[in-house]
Coordinates of C-alpha atoms in Angstrom, one line a residue:
Chain B
M1384 CA -12.6 6.9 119.8
N1385 CA -10.7 8.5 122.7
F1386 CA -12.6 11.7 123.6
F1387 CA -11.2 12.0 127.1
S1388 CA -7.7 11.5 128.4
G1389 CA -5.7 12.9 131.1
P1390 CA -6.2 12.9 134.9
Y1391 CA -9.9 13.9 134.7
G1392 CA -10.8 11.6 131.8
V1393 CA -13.3 9.6 133.8
V1394 CA -15.2 12.6 135.0
A1395 CA -15.1 14.3 131.6
S1396 CA -16.4 11.0 130.1
F1397 CA -19.2 10.9 132.6
V1398 CA -20.1 14.6 131.9
F1399 CA -20.5 13.7 128.2
W1400 CA -22.0 10.3 128.2
Y1401 CA -24.6 10.7 130.9
P1402 CA -26.7 13.4 129.2
F1403 CA -26.2 11.7 125.8
L1404 CA -27.5 8.4 127.0
M1405 CA -30.3 10.0 129.1
A1406 CA -31.5 11.9 126.1
L1407 CA -31.8 8.6 124.2
F1408 CA -33.6 7.1 127.2
W1409 CA -36.2 9.9 127.4
M1410 CA -36.7 9.8 123.6
A1411 CA -37.3 6.0 123.6
G1412 CA -39.6 6.3 126.6
S1413 CA -41.8 9.1 125.2
I1414 CA -42.1 7.4 121.8
L1415 CA -43.1 4.1 123.5
F1416 CA -45.5 5.9 125.8
L1417 CA -47.1 7.5 122.7
R1418 CA -47.4 4.1 121.0
T1419 CA -48.6 2.0 123.9
K1420 CA -50.6 4.5 125.9
E1421 CA -51.4 7.8 124.3
N1422 CA -52.5 6.5 120.9
K1423 CA -54.8 4.0 122.5
Q1424 CA -56.7 6.6 124.7
N1425 CA -60.2 7.0 123.5
D1426 CA -62.2 10.1 124.0
I1427 CA -64.3 9.9 127.1
D1428 CA -68.1 10.0 127.1
I1429 CA -68.7 13.1 129.2
D1430 CA -72.5 12.9 129.1
G1431 CA -72.8 9.2 129.7
F1432 CA -70.8 8.9 132.9
D1433 CA -71.9 9.5 136.5
W1434 CA -69.2 11.9 137.5
P1435 CA -68.4 11.9 141.3
M1436 CA -68.2 15.1 143.3
I1437 CA -64.9 16.8 143.3
S1438 CA -63.4 19.4 145.7
I1439 CA -61.1 21.9 144.0
L1440 CA -58.5 23.1 146.5
V1441 CA -56.8 26.4 145.8
P1442 CA -54.2 27.5 148.3
C1443 CA -53.6 31.2 148.2
Y1444 CA -50.7 33.2 149.4
N1445 CA -50.6 36.8 148.2
E1446 CA -52.6 36.1 145.1
E1447 CA -54.4 39.4 144.6
D1448 CA -53.3 39.7 141.0
T1449 CA -54.7 36.4 139.8
I1450 CA -57.2 34.9 142.2
M1451 CA -60.3 36.6 140.7
E1452 CA -59.6 35.2 137.2
T1453 CA -58.8 31.8 138.6
V1454 CA -62.0 31.5 140.5
E1455 CA -64.1 32.8 137.6
N1456 CA -62.5 30.0 135.5
L1457 CA -63.2 27.4 138.1
T1458 CA -66.8 28.4 138.7
G1459 CA -67.3 28.4 135.0
L1460 CA -66.2 24.8 134.5
S1461 CA -68.9 22.5 133.2
Y1462 CA -68.0 19.7 135.6
P1463 CA -71.4 18.9 137.2
K1464 CA -70.6 18.3 140.9
K1465 CA -67.9 20.5 142.4
E1466 CA -67.1 22.6 145.4
I1467 CA -64.3 25.2 145.3
I1468 CA -62.3 25.6 148.5
L1469 CA -60.0 28.6 148.7
I1470 CA -57.5 28.5 151.5
N1471 CA -55.9 31.8 152.4
D1472 CA -52.5 31.0 153.8
G1473 CA -51.9 34.1 155.8
S1474 CA -51.7 36.5 152.9
T1475 CA -50.5 40.0 153.6
D1476 CA -52.0 41.7 150.5
Q1477 CA -55.6 42.2 149.4
T1478 CA -56.2 38.4 149.0
T1479 CA -58.1 38.2 152.3
Y1480 CA -60.7 40.7 151.2
L1481 CA -61.0 39.3 147.7
L1482 CA -61.6 35.8 149.0
E1483 CA -64.4 37.1 151.3
E1484 CA -66.0 38.8 148.3
L1485 CA -65.7 35.7 146.2
S1486 CA -67.4 33.5 148.9
K1487 CA -70.4 35.9 148.9
K1488 CA -70.6 36.0 145.1
H1489 CA -70.4 32.3 144.3
S1490 CA -72.4 29.7 146.2
E1491 CA -70.0 26.8 145.3
V1492 CA -67.0 28.7 146.7
R1493 CA -66.0 28.1 150.3
V1494 CA -63.3 30.2 151.9
I1495 CA -61.0 29.4 154.8
Q1496 CA -58.9 32.3 156.1
L1497 CA -55.8 31.2 158.0
E1498 CA -54.1 34.1 159.6
Q1499 CA -50.7 32.5 160.0
N1500 CA -48.7 31.6 156.9
Q1501 CA -47.5 28.1 157.3
G1502 CA -46.9 26.9 153.8
K1503 CA -48.8 25.3 150.9
A1504 CA -48.8 21.8 152.4
N1505 CA -50.4 23.1 155.5
A1506 CA -53.1 24.9 153.5
L1507 CA -53.8 21.8 151.4
Q1508 CA -54.1 19.8 154.6
V1509 CA -56.7 22.2 155.9
G1510 CA -58.5 22.0 152.5
L1511 CA -58.6 18.3 152.7
F1512 CA -60.3 18.4 156.1
A1513 CA -62.8 20.9 154.7
S1514 CA -63.6 18.9 151.6
K1515 CA -66.8 16.9 151.2
A1516 CA -65.6 15.0 148.1
E1517 CA -63.5 11.9 147.6
Y1518 CA -61.5 13.4 144.8
L1519 CA -59.4 16.5 145.4
V1520 CA -58.3 18.6 142.4
C1521 CA -55.5 20.8 143.6
V1522 CA -54.8 23.9 141.5
D1523 CA -52.5 26.8 141.9
A1524 CA -54.0 30.2 142.4
D1525 CA -52.6 31.5 139.2
A1526 CA -53.7 28.6 137.0
L1527 CA -56.7 28.2 134.7
L1528 CA -58.1 24.7 134.0
A1529 CA -59.2 23.7 130.6
D1530 CA -62.9 22.7 130.8
T1531 CA -62.2 19.1 130.0
A1532 CA -59.3 18.7 132.4
P1533 CA -61.2 17.5 135.5
Y1534 CA -63.1 14.9 133.4
Y1535 CA -59.8 13.5 132.0
M1536 CA -58.2 13.3 135.4
V1537 CA -61.2 11.9 137.3
H1538 CA -61.9 9.4 134.6
Q1539 CA -58.4 7.8 135.3
F1540 CA -59.6 6.7 138.7
F1541 CA -62.3 4.6 137.0
V1542 CA -60.3 2.9 134.3
S1543 CA -58.7 0.0 136.2
G1544 CA -58.0 2.7 138.7
E1545 CA -58.4 0.9 142.0
R1546 CA -54.7 1.6 142.8
V1547 CA -54.6 5.1 141.5
G1548 CA -53.8 7.6 144.2
A1549 CA -53.2 10.7 142.0
V1550 CA -53.5 11.8 138.5
T1551 CA -51.3 14.6 137.3
G1552 CA -52.3 16.9 134.5
S1553 CA -50.3 18.7 131.9
P1554 CA -49.3 22.3 132.6
S1555 CA -49.2 24.6 129.6
I1556 CA -47.8 28.1 129.7
R1557 CA -50.0 31.1 129.3
N1558 CA -47.6 33.9 129.2
R1559 CA -45.7 33.7 126.0
N1560 CA -44.5 37.2 125.5
T1561 CA -40.9 37.1 126.6
L1562 CA -37.9 35.1 125.6
L1563 CA -37.7 33.5 129.1
S1564 CA -41.3 32.3 129.0
R1565 CA -40.9 30.9 125.5
M1566 CA -37.8 29.0 126.6
Q1567 CA -39.8 27.6 129.5
L1568 CA -42.6 26.7 127.2
V1569 CA -40.3 24.5 125.1
E1570 CA -38.9 23.0 128.3
Y1571 CA -42.3 22.2 129.8
A1572 CA -43.6 20.7 126.6
S1573 CA -40.5 18.7 125.8
I1574 CA -38.2 17.9 128.6
I1575 CA -40.7 17.7 131.4
G1576 CA -43.3 15.9 129.1
A1577 CA -40.7 13.4 128.0
I1578 CA -39.5 12.6 131.5
K1579 CA -43.1 12.2 132.8
R1580 CA -44.0 9.9 129.9
T1581 CA -41.0 7.7 130.3
Q1582 CA -41.3 7.5 134.1
R1583 CA -44.9 6.6 133.8
L1584 CA -44.0 3.8 131.4
L1585 CA -41.7 2.5 134.1
G1586 CA -44.5 2.6 136.6
K1587 CA -43.3 5.4 139.0
V1588 CA -43.0 9.2 138.5
M1589 CA -40.7 11.6 140.2
T1590 CA -43.5 14.0 140.9
V1591 CA -47.0 15.1 140.2
S1592 CA -47.3 18.7 138.9
G1593 CA -48.2 20.8 141.9
V1594 CA -50.0 23.2 139.6
V1595 CA -52.7 20.6 138.6
V1596 CA -53.2 17.3 140.2
T1597 CA -56.2 15.2 141.3
F1598 CA -55.8 13.1 144.4
R1599 CA -57.9 10.3 145.8
K1600 CA -58.6 11.4 149.4
K1601 CA -58.3 7.9 150.7
A1602 CA -54.8 7.6 149.3
L1603 CA -53.8 10.9 151.0
V1604 CA -55.2 9.9 154.3
D1605 CA -53.4 6.5 153.9
V1606 CA -50.0 8.2 153.6
G1607 CA -50.6 10.9 156.3
L1608 CA -51.3 13.8 153.9
W1609 CA -48.7 16.2 152.5
D1610 CA -45.4 16.8 154.3
R1611 CA -45.5 20.3 155.9
D1612 CA -41.7 20.4 156.3
M1613 CA -40.8 19.7 152.7
I1614 CA -40.2 22.7 150.4
T1615 CA -42.0 21.0 147.4
E1616 CA -45.0 19.3 148.8
D1617 CA -45.9 17.8 145.3
I1618 CA -42.6 15.9 145.0
A1619 CA -42.8 14.7 148.6
V1620 CA -46.4 13.4 148.4
S1621 CA -45.7 11.7 145.1
W1622 CA -43.0 9.6 146.8
K1623 CA -45.2 8.9 149.9
L1624 CA -48.0 7.7 147.7
Q1625 CA -45.8 5.5 145.6
K1626 CA -44.0 4.0 148.5
R1627 CA -47.4 2.9 149.8
F1628 CA -48.0 1.4 146.3
W1629 CA -50.6 4.0 145.1
D1630 CA -50.2 4.6 141.4
V1631 CA -49.5 8.1 140.1
R1632 CA -50.8 8.5 136.5
Y1633 CA -50.0 11.2 133.9
E1634 CA -52.9 12.5 131.9
P1635 CA -51.4 14.7 129.1
R1636 CA -54.9 15.7 127.9
A1637 CA -55.7 17.4 131.2
I1638 CA -54.4 20.9 130.3
C1639 CA -53.9 23.5 132.9
W1640 CA -52.9 27.0 131.8
M1641 CA -50.3 28.5 134.1
L1642 CA -48.0 31.5 134.5
V1643 CA -44.2 31.2 134.6
P1644 CA -41.6 33.6 135.9
E1645 CA -40.3 36.1 133.3
T1646 CA -37.2 37.2 135.1
L1647 CA -34.0 35.4 135.7
S1648 CA -34.2 35.9 139.4
G1649 CA -37.8 34.5 139.4
I1650 CA -36.7 31.4 137.5
W1651 CA -33.6 31.0 139.7
Q1652 CA -35.7 31.0 142.9
Q1653 CA -38.3 28.6 141.5
R1654 CA -35.7 26.2 140.2
I1655 CA -33.7 26.3 143.4
R1656 CA -36.9 25.3 145.2
W1657 CA -37.6 22.5 142.8
A1658 CA -34.1 21.1 143.0
Q1659 CA -34.0 21.5 146.8
G1660 CA -37.4 19.6 146.9
G1661 CA -36.0 16.7 144.8
Q1662 CA -32.9 16.5 147.0
E1663 CA -34.9 16.6 150.2
V1664 CA -36.9 13.7 149.0
V1665 CA -33.8 11.7 148.2
L1666 CA -32.4 12.5 151.7
R1667 CA -35.7 11.4 153.3
H1668 CA -36.4 8.3 151.4
W1669 CA -32.9 6.8 150.9
R1670 CA -33.9 3.6 152.8
I1671 CA -36.0 2.5 149.8
L1672 CA -32.7 1.3 148.3
F1673 CA -32.7 -1.5 150.9
S1674 CA -36.2 -2.7 150.1
W1675 CA -36.8 -5.1 147.2
K1676 CA -40.5 -4.1 147.3
Q1677 CA -39.6 -0.6 146.4
R1678 CA -37.4 -1.6 143.5
R1679 CA -39.5 0.3 141.0
L1680 CA -38.7 3.5 142.8
W1681 CA -34.9 2.8 142.6
L1682 CA -34.6 4.0 139.0
I1683 CA -36.0 7.5 139.6
F1684 CA -34.2 7.7 143.0
L1685 CA -30.9 6.9 141.3
E1686 CA -31.6 9.2 138.4
Q1687 CA -32.1 12.0 140.9
C1688 CA -28.8 11.1 142.6
V1689 CA -26.8 10.7 139.5
S1690 CA -28.1 14.0 138.0
T1691 CA -26.9 15.8 141.2
I1692 CA -23.5 14.2 140.9
W1693 CA -23.4 15.1 137.2
A1694 CA -24.1 18.8 138.0
F1695 CA -21.1 18.9 140.3
S1696 CA -19.0 16.9 137.8
W1697 CA -19.9 19.4 135.0
L1698 CA -19.0 22.3 137.3
F1699 CA -15.7 20.7 138.2
I1700 CA -14.7 20.0 134.6
T1701 CA -15.7 23.5 133.5
L1702 CA -13.6 25.0 136.2
V1703 CA -10.7 22.8 135.3
L1704 CA -11.1 23.9 131.7
I1705 CA -11.2 27.5 132.6
F1706 CA -8.1 27.4 134.9
S1707 CA -6.1 25.2 132.6
A1708 CA -6.8 27.1 129.4
N1709 CA -3.8 28.6 127.6
T1710 CA -5.7 30.4 124.9
F1711 CA -9.1 32.0 124.5
Q1712 CA -10.0 29.2 122.1
D1713 CA -9.5 26.7 124.8
L1714 CA -12.4 28.3 126.7
L1715 CA -14.9 27.9 124.0
F1716 CA -16.4 24.6 125.1
W1717 CA -19.3 25.0 122.7
L1718 CA -16.8 24.4 119.9
T1719 CA -15.8 20.9 120.8
L1720 CA -16.8 17.6 119.3
T1721 CA -18.5 16.5 122.5
S1722 CA -20.6 19.7 122.7
F1723 CA -21.6 19.2 119.1
F1724 CA -22.9 15.7 119.9
L1725 CA -24.8 16.9 122.9
V1726 CA -26.4 19.8 121.0
F1727 CA -27.3 17.4 118.2
I1728 CA -29.0 14.8 120.5
S1729 CA -30.6 17.5 122.5
M1730 CA -32.2 19.2 119.5
I1731 CA -33.5 15.8 118.3
Q1732 CA -35.0 15.1 121.7
L1733 CA -36.6 18.5 121.9
F1734 CA -38.1 18.0 118.4
I1735 CA -39.5 14.6 119.1
S1736 CA -40.9 15.6 122.5
L1737 CA -42.5 18.8 121.1
V1738 CA -44.1 16.8 118.3
I1739 CA -45.6 14.4 120.8
D1740 CA -46.8 17.2 123.2
S1741 CA -48.1 19.3 120.4
R1742 CA -50.9 16.9 119.8
H1743 CA -52.5 18.3 123.0
N1744 CA -51.5 21.9 123.1
G1745 CA -50.1 22.9 119.7
V1746 CA -46.8 24.1 120.9
M1747 CA -44.7 23.0 117.9
K1748 CA -44.2 26.5 116.5
Y1749 CA -42.2 27.3 119.6
Y1750 CA -39.4 25.1 118.4
L1751 CA -37.9 28.3 117.1
W1752 CA -37.0 29.1 120.7
A1753 CA -35.5 25.6 121.4
A1754 CA -32.0 26.6 120.2
W1755 CA -31.5 28.3 123.6
Y1756 CA -31.8 25.1 125.5
P1757 CA -28.6 23.2 124.4
A1758 CA -26.7 26.5 124.1
I1759 CA -27.4 28.2 127.5
Y1760 CA -30.5 27.4 129.3
W1761 CA -29.5 24.0 130.8
M1762 CA -26.5 25.6 132.4
V1763 CA -28.8 27.6 134.7
N1764 CA -30.6 24.4 135.7
T1765 CA -27.3 22.7 136.4
L1766 CA -26.0 25.5 138.6
V1767 CA -29.3 25.5 140.4
V1768 CA -28.7 21.9 141.4
V1769 CA -25.3 22.8 142.8
V1770 CA -26.7 25.7 144.8
A1771 CA -29.7 23.7 146.1
L1772 CA -27.8 20.8 147.6
P1773 CA -26.5 22.6 150.7
R1774 CA -29.9 24.2 151.2
A1775 CA -31.6 20.7 151.1
I1776 CA -29.1 19.3 153.6
K1777 CA -29.6 22.3 155.9
S1778 CA -33.4 22.1 155.6
R1779 CA -33.4 18.4 156.5
Y1780 CA -31.2 19.1 159.5
K1781 CA -33.2 22.1 160.7
G1782 CA -36.7 20.9 160.0
G1783 CA -39.7 23.2 160.5
Y1784 CA -42.5 24.5 158.3
A1785 CA -41.6 24.9 154.6
V1786 CA -42.7 28.4 153.8
W1787 CA -41.9 30.2 150.5
S1788 CA -43.1 33.0 148.4
S1789 CA -44.4 32.5 144.9
P1790 CA -42.0 33.6 142.2
D1791 CA -43.0 36.4 139.9
R1792 CA -45.8 35.4 137.5
G1793 CA -44.7 37.2 134.5
L1794 CA -45.9 40.3 132.8
K1795 CA -49.5 41.3 133.0
K1796 CA -51.8 41.4 130.0
S1797 CA -51.3 44.5 127.8
Chain O
M374 CA -56.2 32.6 127.9
I375 CA -52.8 33.0 126.3
I376 CA -51.0 36.3 127.3
S377 CA -49.1 37.7 124.4
G378 CA -48.1 41.3 123.4
N379 CA -46.8 43.7 126.0
R380 CA -43.5 43.5 124.3
T381 CA -41.7 46.2 122.3
N382 CA -40.7 45.4 118.7
L383 CA -37.1 46.3 119.6
R384 CA -37.1 43.7 122.4
F385 CA -38.7 41.1 120.1
L386 CA -36.2 41.8 117.4
S387 CA -33.2 41.5 119.8
D388 CA -34.7 38.2 121.1
L389 CA -35.1 37.0 117.6
L390 CA -31.6 38.0 116.5
I391 CA -29.9 36.2 119.4
T392 CA -32.1 33.2 118.9
L393 CA -31.1 33.2 115.2
F394 CA -27.5 33.4 116.3
F395 CA -27.9 30.2 118.3
W396 CA -29.8 28.6 115.4
G397 CA -26.8 29.4 113.2
Y398 CA -24.6 27.5 115.7
T399 CA -27.2 24.7 115.9
I400 CA -27.4 24.4 112.1
I401 CA -23.6 24.2 111.8
V402 CA -23.8 21.4 114.3
M403 CA -26.5 19.6 112.4
I404 CA -24.8 20.0 109.0
F405 CA -21.5 18.7 110.4
I406 CA -22.9 15.7 112.1
L407 CA -25.4 14.7 109.4
S408 CA -22.8 15.3 106.7
A409 CA -20.1 13.4 108.5
T410 CA -22.5 10.6 109.3
T411 CA -23.6 10.2 105.7
G412 CA -20.1 10.6 104.5
I413 CA -20.9 13.8 102.4
N414 CA -17.9 16.0 102.7
N415 CA -18.3 19.7 102.4
G416 CA -16.6 22.8 103.7
V417 CA -18.1 22.4 107.2
T418 CA -17.1 18.8 107.7
R419 CA -13.6 19.4 106.3
T420 CA -13.0 22.5 108.5
L421 CA -14.5 21.0 111.7
N422 CA -12.8 17.6 111.2
T423 CA -9.5 19.4 111.0
T424 CA -10.4 21.6 114.1
F425 CA -11.5 18.6 116.2
K426 CA -8.8 16.4 114.8
T427 CA -11.4 13.8 113.9
T428 CA -12.6 11.9 110.9
N429 CA -16.0 11.1 109.4
S430 CA -15.7 7.5 110.5
E431 CA -15.3 8.5 114.1
V432 CA -18.4 10.7 114.0
Q433 CA -20.2 7.8 112.3
A434 CA -19.1 5.5 115.1
V435 CA -20.6 7.7 117.8
I436 CA -23.9 8.2 115.9
L437 CA -24.1 4.4 115.2
F438 CA -23.4 3.7 118.9
G439 CA -26.1 6.2 119.9
F440 CA -28.6 4.7 117.5
T441 CA -27.9 1.2 118.7
I442 CA -28.3 2.3 122.3
F443 CA -31.6 3.9 121.4
I444 CA -32.9 0.7 119.9
V445 CA -31.6 -1.3 122.9
I446 CA -33.3 1.0 125.4
Y447 CA -36.5 1.0 123.3
L448 CA -36.6 -2.8 123.2
L449 CA -35.8 -3.1 126.9
L450 CA -38.7 -0.7 127.8
F451 CA -41.0 -2.5 125.4
T452 CA -40.1 -5.9 126.9
N453 CA -40.7 -4.5 130.3
H454 CA -44.1 -3.2 129.1
L455 CA -45.0 -6.6 127.6
Y456 CA -43.9 -8.4 130.8
N457 CA -45.9 -6.1 133.0
Q458 CA -49.0 -6.5 130.8
K459 CA -48.7 -10.3 130.7
R460 CA -47.7 -10.8 134.4
F461 CA -50.0 -8.2 136.0
G462 CA -52.4 -6.9 133.4
H463 CA -55.2 -9.2 134.1
L464 CA -55.0 -9.0 137.8
T465 CA -57.2 -6.8 140.0
R466 CA -55.1 -6.5 143.0
R467 CA -57.3 -4.3 145.0
T468 CA -60.9 -3.6 145.2
Y469 CA -61.9 0.1 144.9
P470 CA -61.0 1.8 148.2
K471 CA -63.8 2.8 150.5
T472 CA -64.7 6.4 151.1
V473 CA -62.9 8.4 153.8
T474 CA -64.9 8.5 157.1
E475 CA -64.7 11.0 159.9
H476 CA -63.0 8.3 161.9
D477 CA -60.3 8.0 159.2
L478 CA -59.7 11.8 159.4
L479 CA -59.6 11.8 163.2
S480 CA -57.2 8.9 163.3
L481 CA -54.7 11.1 161.6
Q482 CA -54.5 13.0 164.9
L483 CA -53.9 16.2 163.1
M484 CA -57.1 18.1 163.8
S485 CA -59.9 18.0 166.4
A486 CA -63.5 17.0 165.5
E487 CA -64.6 20.5 166.4
N488 CA -62.3 22.1 163.9
I489 CA -63.3 19.6 161.2
E490 CA -66.9 20.6 161.8
K491 CA -66.0 24.3 161.6
L492 CA -64.3 23.8 158.3
Q493 CA -67.5 22.6 156.7
N494 CA -68.9 26.1 157.0
N495 CA -69.0 28.4 154.1
Y496 CA -66.7 31.1 155.4
M497 CA -64.3 30.5 158.3
V498 CA -61.5 32.5 159.8
F499 CA -58.9 30.7 161.9
E500 CA -56.6 32.9 164.0
R501 CA -54.5 29.9 164.9
N502 CA -53.7 27.0 162.5
P503 CA -56.5 24.4 163.1
I504 CA -54.0 21.6 162.5
I505 CA -51.6 20.6 165.3
S506 CA -48.1 21.9 165.1
L507 CA -45.3 20.1 163.5
E508 CA -43.7 19.5 166.9
E509 CA -46.8 17.8 168.2
E510 CA -47.1 15.8 165.0
K511 CA -43.6 14.5 165.4
Q512 CA -44.4 13.6 169.0
H513 CA -47.4 11.6 167.8
E514 CA -45.3 9.8 165.2
E515 CA -42.6 8.9 167.8
S516 CA -45.1 7.7 170.3
H517 CA -46.4 5.1 167.7

């Protein structure tokens, strides 16, 4: 069948086939991960295991709305040996005073007040130096951990875990009261879950989830800690660990409840930062392509590069379509055969991924909101990649501390 | 734990209506592709085949191709999984790493021993970042 002809046929063909084939890839990967890994996971014996001490690191920058609830959650965890280290990263709101109060109230809470804001990676580095444990659970200041989450993550280090440098948990969205948050709920549970499962199957992952991850301190020290000049410290440290052959595992049972932005500008800012972070990593670690030892990282490196090229190709083809259209009907690219195939494959991927993820967090009922994804939502993510690239190049050229503000954390409880 | 509510019925209704509109579109897509694939002709397939200037067999070809690719990818990933298990599964390539010592931390050359000791206190205020600056860190890296 000849879908694409004319001068831009190759680009148009790439714009169609790449997401079509990648959807098949993520589906195959997540189903195989389920069959070979997830289905074989036994429940852990919490009472019959000598759990090591953990340090829970919580970097805080202007977190007055959420930090009290987060600390109450962390102090209430049943994990037997823990210390909670709150690192105030130069907040300008009431966070400083709240943290002081929290350190007086809870004996296991330790507080470090940094008066200069120098980014999350810097705060985490300070937290590592302050920690007394070998395992560091890093949690965002707006996130709540499920009681079993630390057990599941720490246990991974003891199941043939001599090479494990980090275990990333599974973020689940708390705020489900708006359309945007529900769309993100579907995305987190399906797209992100499927990608993590497939990448884990291949042995390397693009990134740990910064919102909930447990590190082995030895591994972090081995790679020189988090990069303070990268906008997404979680992506950057994942690559550093894996380049030094530390494993990064994915533990879908380690649930962490988090808040997501509920405004378009909030999502836009967050996604720009994520895309920029991915591109910065590609720009920093391109030399891996010349090392046979790093071949397992090639696939995720190339996927990141090709996805960026695809975003530009899609934009190009869309602009060509707009400027060459003779009738209004020509502009309706949703009503083309290729769009139909992409919507079809996308809905199947979302369904399969949600079924798999729903075993841990019961999100299947949110499939209702999945129809937005192939129709509109992915376009925002694509445009984000296009906008982020010049920022990533500029940032690599300029250097300096990567400092950013948290996006909005959605609506408050009614 | 889950935050719900705080949403007017009107807003919810409008979200639902637009979502249902997209579902309408999605269902047409599903009906068309599934009908064309199974060769069941109906109003949707006839109309859309005419609009797209395509035939059921062409749709079947793409779906069959997709299904074949899916099987190939699955088998490739499964083979890779079996290979890794057989080749590396029984190996213990490292012993468990030793715990981090103060010497390890100091060898990072990011923070003084004095500041590390201070950080072990219950409550600590640092007017200046206790870690060396990025510029100094770069100088250290270049000198090694």
